[in-house]
mmCIF file of C-alpha atoms in Angstrom:
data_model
loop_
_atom_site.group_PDB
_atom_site.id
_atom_site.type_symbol
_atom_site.label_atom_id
_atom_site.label_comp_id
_atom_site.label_asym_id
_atom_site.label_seq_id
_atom_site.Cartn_x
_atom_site.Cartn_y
_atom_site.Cartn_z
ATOM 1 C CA UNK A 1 118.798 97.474 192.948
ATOM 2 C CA UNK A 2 117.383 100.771 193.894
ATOM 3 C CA UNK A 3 114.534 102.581 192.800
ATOM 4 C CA UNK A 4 113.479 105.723 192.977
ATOM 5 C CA UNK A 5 111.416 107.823 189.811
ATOM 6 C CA UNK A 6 110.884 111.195 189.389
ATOM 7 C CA UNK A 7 109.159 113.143 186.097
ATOM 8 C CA UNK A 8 111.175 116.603 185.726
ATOM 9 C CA UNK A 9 109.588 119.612 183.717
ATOM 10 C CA UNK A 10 112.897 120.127 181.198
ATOM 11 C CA UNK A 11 111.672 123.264 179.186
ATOM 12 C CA UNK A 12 108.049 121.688 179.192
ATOM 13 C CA UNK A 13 108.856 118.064 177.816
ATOM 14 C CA UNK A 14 108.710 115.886 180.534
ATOM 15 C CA UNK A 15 111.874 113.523 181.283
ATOM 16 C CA UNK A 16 111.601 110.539 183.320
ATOM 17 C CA UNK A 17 114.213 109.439 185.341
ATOM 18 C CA UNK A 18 114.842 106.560 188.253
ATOM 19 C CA UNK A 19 117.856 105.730 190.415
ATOM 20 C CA UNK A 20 118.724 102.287 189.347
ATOM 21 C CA UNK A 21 121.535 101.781 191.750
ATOM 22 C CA UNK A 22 123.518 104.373 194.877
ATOM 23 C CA UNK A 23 124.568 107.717 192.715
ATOM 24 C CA UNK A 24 123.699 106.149 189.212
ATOM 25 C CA UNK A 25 120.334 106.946 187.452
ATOM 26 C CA UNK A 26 118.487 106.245 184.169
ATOM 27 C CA UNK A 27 117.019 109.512 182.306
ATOM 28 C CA UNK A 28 114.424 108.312 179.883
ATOM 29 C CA UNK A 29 113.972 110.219 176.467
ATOM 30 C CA UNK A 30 111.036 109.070 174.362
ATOM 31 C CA UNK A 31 112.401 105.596 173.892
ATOM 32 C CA UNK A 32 115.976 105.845 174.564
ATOM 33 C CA UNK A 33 117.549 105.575 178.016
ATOM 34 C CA UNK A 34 120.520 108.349 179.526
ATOM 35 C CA UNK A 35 122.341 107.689 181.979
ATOM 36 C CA UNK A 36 124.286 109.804 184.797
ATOM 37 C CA UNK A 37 126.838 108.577 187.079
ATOM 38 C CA UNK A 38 127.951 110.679 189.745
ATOM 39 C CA UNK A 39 131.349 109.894 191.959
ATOM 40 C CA UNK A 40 132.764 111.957 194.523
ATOM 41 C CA UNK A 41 134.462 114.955 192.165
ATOM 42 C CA UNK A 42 132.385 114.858 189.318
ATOM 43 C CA UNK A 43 129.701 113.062 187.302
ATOM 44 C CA UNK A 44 129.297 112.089 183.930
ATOM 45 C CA UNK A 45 126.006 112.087 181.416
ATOM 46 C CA UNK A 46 125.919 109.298 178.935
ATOM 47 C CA UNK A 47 123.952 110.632 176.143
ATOM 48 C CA UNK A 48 121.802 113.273 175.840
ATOM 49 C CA UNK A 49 119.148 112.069 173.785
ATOM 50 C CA UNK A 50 117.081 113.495 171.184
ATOM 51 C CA UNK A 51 117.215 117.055 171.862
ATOM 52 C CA UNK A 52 113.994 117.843 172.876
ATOM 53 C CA UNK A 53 113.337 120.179 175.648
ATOM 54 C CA UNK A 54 116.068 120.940 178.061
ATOM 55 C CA UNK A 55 117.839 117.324 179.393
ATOM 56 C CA UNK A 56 120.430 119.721 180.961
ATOM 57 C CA UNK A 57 117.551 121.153 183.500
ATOM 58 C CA UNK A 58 116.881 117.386 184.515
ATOM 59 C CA UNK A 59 120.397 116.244 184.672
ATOM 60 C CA UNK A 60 120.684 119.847 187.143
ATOM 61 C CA UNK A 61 117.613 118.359 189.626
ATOM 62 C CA UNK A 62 119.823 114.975 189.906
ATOM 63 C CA UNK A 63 123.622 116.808 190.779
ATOM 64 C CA UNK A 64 125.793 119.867 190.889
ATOM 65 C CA UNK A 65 128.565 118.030 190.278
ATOM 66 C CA UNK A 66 131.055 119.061 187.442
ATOM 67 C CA UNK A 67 130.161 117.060 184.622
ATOM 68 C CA UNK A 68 131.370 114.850 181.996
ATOM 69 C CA UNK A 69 128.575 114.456 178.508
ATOM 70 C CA UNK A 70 129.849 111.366 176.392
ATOM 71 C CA UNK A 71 127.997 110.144 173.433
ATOM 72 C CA UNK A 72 127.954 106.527 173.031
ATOM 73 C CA UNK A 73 127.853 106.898 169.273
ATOM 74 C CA UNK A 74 126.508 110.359 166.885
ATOM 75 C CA UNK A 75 122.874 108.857 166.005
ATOM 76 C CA UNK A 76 120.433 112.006 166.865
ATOM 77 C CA UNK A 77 118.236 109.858 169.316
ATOM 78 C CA UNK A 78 122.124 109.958 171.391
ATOM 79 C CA UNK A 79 123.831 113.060 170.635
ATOM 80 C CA UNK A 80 121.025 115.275 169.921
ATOM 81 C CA UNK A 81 121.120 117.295 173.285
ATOM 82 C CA UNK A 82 124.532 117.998 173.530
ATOM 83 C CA UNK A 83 124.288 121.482 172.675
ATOM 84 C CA UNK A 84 123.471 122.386 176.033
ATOM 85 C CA UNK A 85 126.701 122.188 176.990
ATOM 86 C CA UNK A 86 129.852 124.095 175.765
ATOM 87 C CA UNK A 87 131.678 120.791 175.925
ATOM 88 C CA UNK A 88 131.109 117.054 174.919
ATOM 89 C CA UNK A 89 133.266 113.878 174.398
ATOM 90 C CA UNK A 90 132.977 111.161 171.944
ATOM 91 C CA UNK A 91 134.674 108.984 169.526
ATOM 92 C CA UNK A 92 136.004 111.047 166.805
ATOM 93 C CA UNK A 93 134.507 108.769 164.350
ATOM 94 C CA UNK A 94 130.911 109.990 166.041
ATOM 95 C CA UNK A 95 131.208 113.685 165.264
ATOM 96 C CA UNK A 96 130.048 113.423 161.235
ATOM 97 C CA UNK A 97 126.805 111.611 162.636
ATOM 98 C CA UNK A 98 126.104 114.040 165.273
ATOM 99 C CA UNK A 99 126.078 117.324 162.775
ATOM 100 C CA UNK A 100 123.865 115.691 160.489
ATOM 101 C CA UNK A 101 119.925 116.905 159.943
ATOM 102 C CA UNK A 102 117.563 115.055 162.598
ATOM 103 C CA UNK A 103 114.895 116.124 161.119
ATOM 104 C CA UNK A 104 112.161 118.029 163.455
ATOM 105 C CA UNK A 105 114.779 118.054 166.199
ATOM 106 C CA UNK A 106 117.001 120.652 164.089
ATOM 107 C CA UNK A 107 115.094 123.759 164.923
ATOM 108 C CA UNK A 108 115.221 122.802 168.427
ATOM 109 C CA UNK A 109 119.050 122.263 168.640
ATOM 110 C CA UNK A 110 119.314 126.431 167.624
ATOM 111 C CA UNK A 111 117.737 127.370 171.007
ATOM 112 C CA UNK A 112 120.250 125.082 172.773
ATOM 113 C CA UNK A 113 122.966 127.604 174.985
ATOM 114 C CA UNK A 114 125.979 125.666 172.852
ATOM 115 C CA UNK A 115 124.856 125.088 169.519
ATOM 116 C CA UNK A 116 128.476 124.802 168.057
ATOM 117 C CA UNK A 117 129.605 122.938 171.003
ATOM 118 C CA UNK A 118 132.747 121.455 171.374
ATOM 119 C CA UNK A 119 133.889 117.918 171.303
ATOM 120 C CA UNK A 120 136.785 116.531 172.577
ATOM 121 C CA UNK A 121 137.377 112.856 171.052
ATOM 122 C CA UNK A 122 138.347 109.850 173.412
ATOM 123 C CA UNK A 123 139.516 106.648 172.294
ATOM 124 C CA UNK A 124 139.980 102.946 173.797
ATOM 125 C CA UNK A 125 141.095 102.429 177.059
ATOM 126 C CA UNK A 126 140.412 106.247 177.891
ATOM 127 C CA UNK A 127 139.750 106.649 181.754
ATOM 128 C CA UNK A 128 136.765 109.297 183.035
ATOM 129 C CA UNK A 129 137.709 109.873 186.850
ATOM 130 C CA UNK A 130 135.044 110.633 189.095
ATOM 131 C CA UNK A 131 136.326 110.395 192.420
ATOM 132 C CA UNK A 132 135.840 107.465 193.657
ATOM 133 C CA UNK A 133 134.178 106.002 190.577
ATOM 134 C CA UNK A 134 136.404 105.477 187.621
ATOM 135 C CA UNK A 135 134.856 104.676 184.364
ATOM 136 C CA UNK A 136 136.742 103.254 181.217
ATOM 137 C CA UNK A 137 135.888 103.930 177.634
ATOM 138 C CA UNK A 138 135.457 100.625 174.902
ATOM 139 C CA UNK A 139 135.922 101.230 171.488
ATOM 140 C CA UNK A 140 133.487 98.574 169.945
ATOM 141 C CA UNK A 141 132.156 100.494 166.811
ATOM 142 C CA UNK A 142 129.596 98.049 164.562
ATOM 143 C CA UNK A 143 126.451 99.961 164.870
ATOM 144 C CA UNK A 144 127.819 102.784 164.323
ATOM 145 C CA UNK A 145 131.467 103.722 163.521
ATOM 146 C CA UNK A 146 131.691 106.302 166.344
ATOM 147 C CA UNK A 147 130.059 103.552 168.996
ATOM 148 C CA UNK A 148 131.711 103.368 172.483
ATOM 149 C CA UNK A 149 130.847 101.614 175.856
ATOM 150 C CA UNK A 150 131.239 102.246 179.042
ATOM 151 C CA UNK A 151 132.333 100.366 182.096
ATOM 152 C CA UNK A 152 131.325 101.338 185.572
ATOM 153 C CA UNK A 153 134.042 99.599 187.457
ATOM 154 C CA UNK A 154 133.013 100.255 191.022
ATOM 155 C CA UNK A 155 128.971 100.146 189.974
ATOM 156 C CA UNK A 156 129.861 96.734 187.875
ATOM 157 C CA UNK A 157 127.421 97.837 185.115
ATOM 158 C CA UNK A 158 128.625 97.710 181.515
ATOM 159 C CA UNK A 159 126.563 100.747 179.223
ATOM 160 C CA UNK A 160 126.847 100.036 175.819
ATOM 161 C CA UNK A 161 124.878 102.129 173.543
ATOM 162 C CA UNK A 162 123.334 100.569 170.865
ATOM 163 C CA UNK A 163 125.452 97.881 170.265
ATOM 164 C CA UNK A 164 123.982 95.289 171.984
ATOM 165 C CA UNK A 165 120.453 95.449 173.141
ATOM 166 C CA UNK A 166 117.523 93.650 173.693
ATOM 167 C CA UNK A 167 115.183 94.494 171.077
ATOM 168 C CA UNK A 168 117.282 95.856 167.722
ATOM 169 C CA UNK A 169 118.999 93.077 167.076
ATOM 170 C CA UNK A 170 122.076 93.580 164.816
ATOM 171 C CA UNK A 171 120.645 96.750 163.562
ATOM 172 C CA UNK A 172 123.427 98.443 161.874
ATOM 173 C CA UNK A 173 123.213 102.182 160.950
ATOM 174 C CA UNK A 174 126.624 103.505 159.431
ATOM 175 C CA UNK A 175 127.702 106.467 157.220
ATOM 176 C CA UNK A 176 129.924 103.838 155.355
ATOM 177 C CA UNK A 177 127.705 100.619 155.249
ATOM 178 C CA UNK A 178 129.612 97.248 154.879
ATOM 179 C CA UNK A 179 127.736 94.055 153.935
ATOM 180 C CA UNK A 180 126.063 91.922 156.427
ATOM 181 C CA UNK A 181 129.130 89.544 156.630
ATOM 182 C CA UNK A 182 131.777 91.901 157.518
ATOM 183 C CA UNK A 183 129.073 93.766 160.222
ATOM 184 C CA UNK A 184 128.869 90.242 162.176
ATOM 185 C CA UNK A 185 132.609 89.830 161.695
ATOM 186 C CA UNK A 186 133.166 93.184 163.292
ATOM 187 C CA UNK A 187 130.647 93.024 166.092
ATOM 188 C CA UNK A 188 131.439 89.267 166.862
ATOM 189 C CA UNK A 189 135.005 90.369 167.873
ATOM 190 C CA UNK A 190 133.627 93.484 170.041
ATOM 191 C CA UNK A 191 130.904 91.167 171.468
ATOM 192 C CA UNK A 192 133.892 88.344 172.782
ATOM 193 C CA UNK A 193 136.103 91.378 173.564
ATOM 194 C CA UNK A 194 133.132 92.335 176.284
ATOM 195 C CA UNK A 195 132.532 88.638 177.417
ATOM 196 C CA UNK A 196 136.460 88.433 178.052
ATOM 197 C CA UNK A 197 135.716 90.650 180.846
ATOM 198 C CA UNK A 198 132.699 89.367 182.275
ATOM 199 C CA UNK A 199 133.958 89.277 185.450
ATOM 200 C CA UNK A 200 134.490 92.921 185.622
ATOM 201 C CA UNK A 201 130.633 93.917 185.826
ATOM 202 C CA UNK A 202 127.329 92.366 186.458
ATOM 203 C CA UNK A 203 124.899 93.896 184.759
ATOM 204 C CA UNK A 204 125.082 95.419 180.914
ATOM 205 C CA UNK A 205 122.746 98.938 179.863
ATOM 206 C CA UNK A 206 121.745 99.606 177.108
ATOM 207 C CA UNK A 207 120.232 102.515 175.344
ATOM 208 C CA UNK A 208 116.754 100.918 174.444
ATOM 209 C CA UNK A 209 114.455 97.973 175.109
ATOM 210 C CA UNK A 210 115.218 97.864 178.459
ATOM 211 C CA UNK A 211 117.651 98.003 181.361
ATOM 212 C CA UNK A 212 119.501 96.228 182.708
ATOM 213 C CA UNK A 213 119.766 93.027 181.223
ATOM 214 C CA UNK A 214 121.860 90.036 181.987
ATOM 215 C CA UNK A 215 125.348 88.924 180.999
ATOM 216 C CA UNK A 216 123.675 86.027 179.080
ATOM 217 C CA UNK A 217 123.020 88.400 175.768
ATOM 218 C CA UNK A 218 126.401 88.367 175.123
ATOM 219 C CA UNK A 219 126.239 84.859 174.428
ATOM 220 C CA UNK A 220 123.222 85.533 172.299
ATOM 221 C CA UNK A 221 124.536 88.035 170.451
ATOM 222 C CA UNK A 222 128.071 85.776 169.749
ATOM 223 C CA UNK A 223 125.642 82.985 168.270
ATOM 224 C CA UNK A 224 123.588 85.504 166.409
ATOM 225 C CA UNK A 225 127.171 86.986 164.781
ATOM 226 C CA UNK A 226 128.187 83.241 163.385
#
């Protein structure tokens, strides 16, 4: 893999960002992980973190590229730069999560250019087109009920959010919580939904505790869900 890191001024917090592999690169906010994927049309911004300074300045240093933002679930620590753009996509399931207080971040998210931004819902099986690149939404919502991934089929990498990680292990934050049973239920069948298409992708991203990790956590995380 690639590597390249830069530390970008964004409105005077500093983000951190790395190319991990050829037109695909990490954006680090405090202790959760962006990423931007750019094809030959467009690009698309996978999170936006927690809303603190200007992520849209960084994500401007990396490509001019039209771009897609998509939220990988609403948590604040995801969604919580959005408003710099007029337009985001996410689950529609995500949008009650992303307009709720985040505490200090709040104030911050009124100097943003699109406060009242837009979002335009995908669902399952939803295609972004990049040129070149085409990237496919996964509904796999356990987490959270708005959670998505993302696969990268012509980079191979699988993003997924929070749902599968190495470090939070079968944390689940909802709005409607469900006992402990029916959460490993639910993310058992996203988790052998994901290993049914192994083959499609050799490397899986998540949102914290590191990236990229190996295949093998689906496994882990199947066990961990009995």
């Amino acid at each position: 893999m690639g590597y390249r890191e830069e530390n970008m001024d964004a409105g005077g917090f500093i983000y951190k960002s790395w190319k991990m592999l050829e037109d695909t690169w990490v954006i680090q906010v405090k202790n959760a992980r962006c990423y931007l994927l750019e094809g030959e049309d467009k690009a698309l911004l996978f999170d936006t973190g927690y809303g603190e300074g200007n992520i849209r300045t960084s994500v401007a240093a990396i490509t001019e590229k039209p771009l897609y933002v998509v939220n990988s679930h609403g948590h604040g620590d995801h969604s919580g730069g959005n408003g710099w753009w007029e337009k985001i996509y996410a689950a529609e399931e995500a949008v009650y999560s992303m307009r709720r207080p985040f505490g200090e971040y709040d104030a911050m998210k009124a100097e943003m250019t699109y406060p009242d931004y837009q979002v335009e819902f995908v669902k399952d099986g939803d295609l972004f087109e990049l040129g070149g690149r085409q990237v496919e939404v996964l509904a796999i919502p356990a987490h959270s009920e708005g959670s998505i991934a993302l696969l990268d089929k012509k980079a191979r990498i699988l993003l997924t959010g929070d749902e599968l990680e190495a470090g939070q292990v079968l944390q689940f934050v909802r709005d409607t919580q469900v006992p402990a049973k029916e959460f490993c239920s639910i993310h058992k069948k996203h988790m052998e939904r994901l290993k049914a298409r192994r083959k499609e992708f050799d490397w899986i991203c998540p949102a914290h505790n590191g990236t990229p990790i190996t295949k093998d956590y689906l496994d882990a995380f199947i066990e961990l869900d009995n």
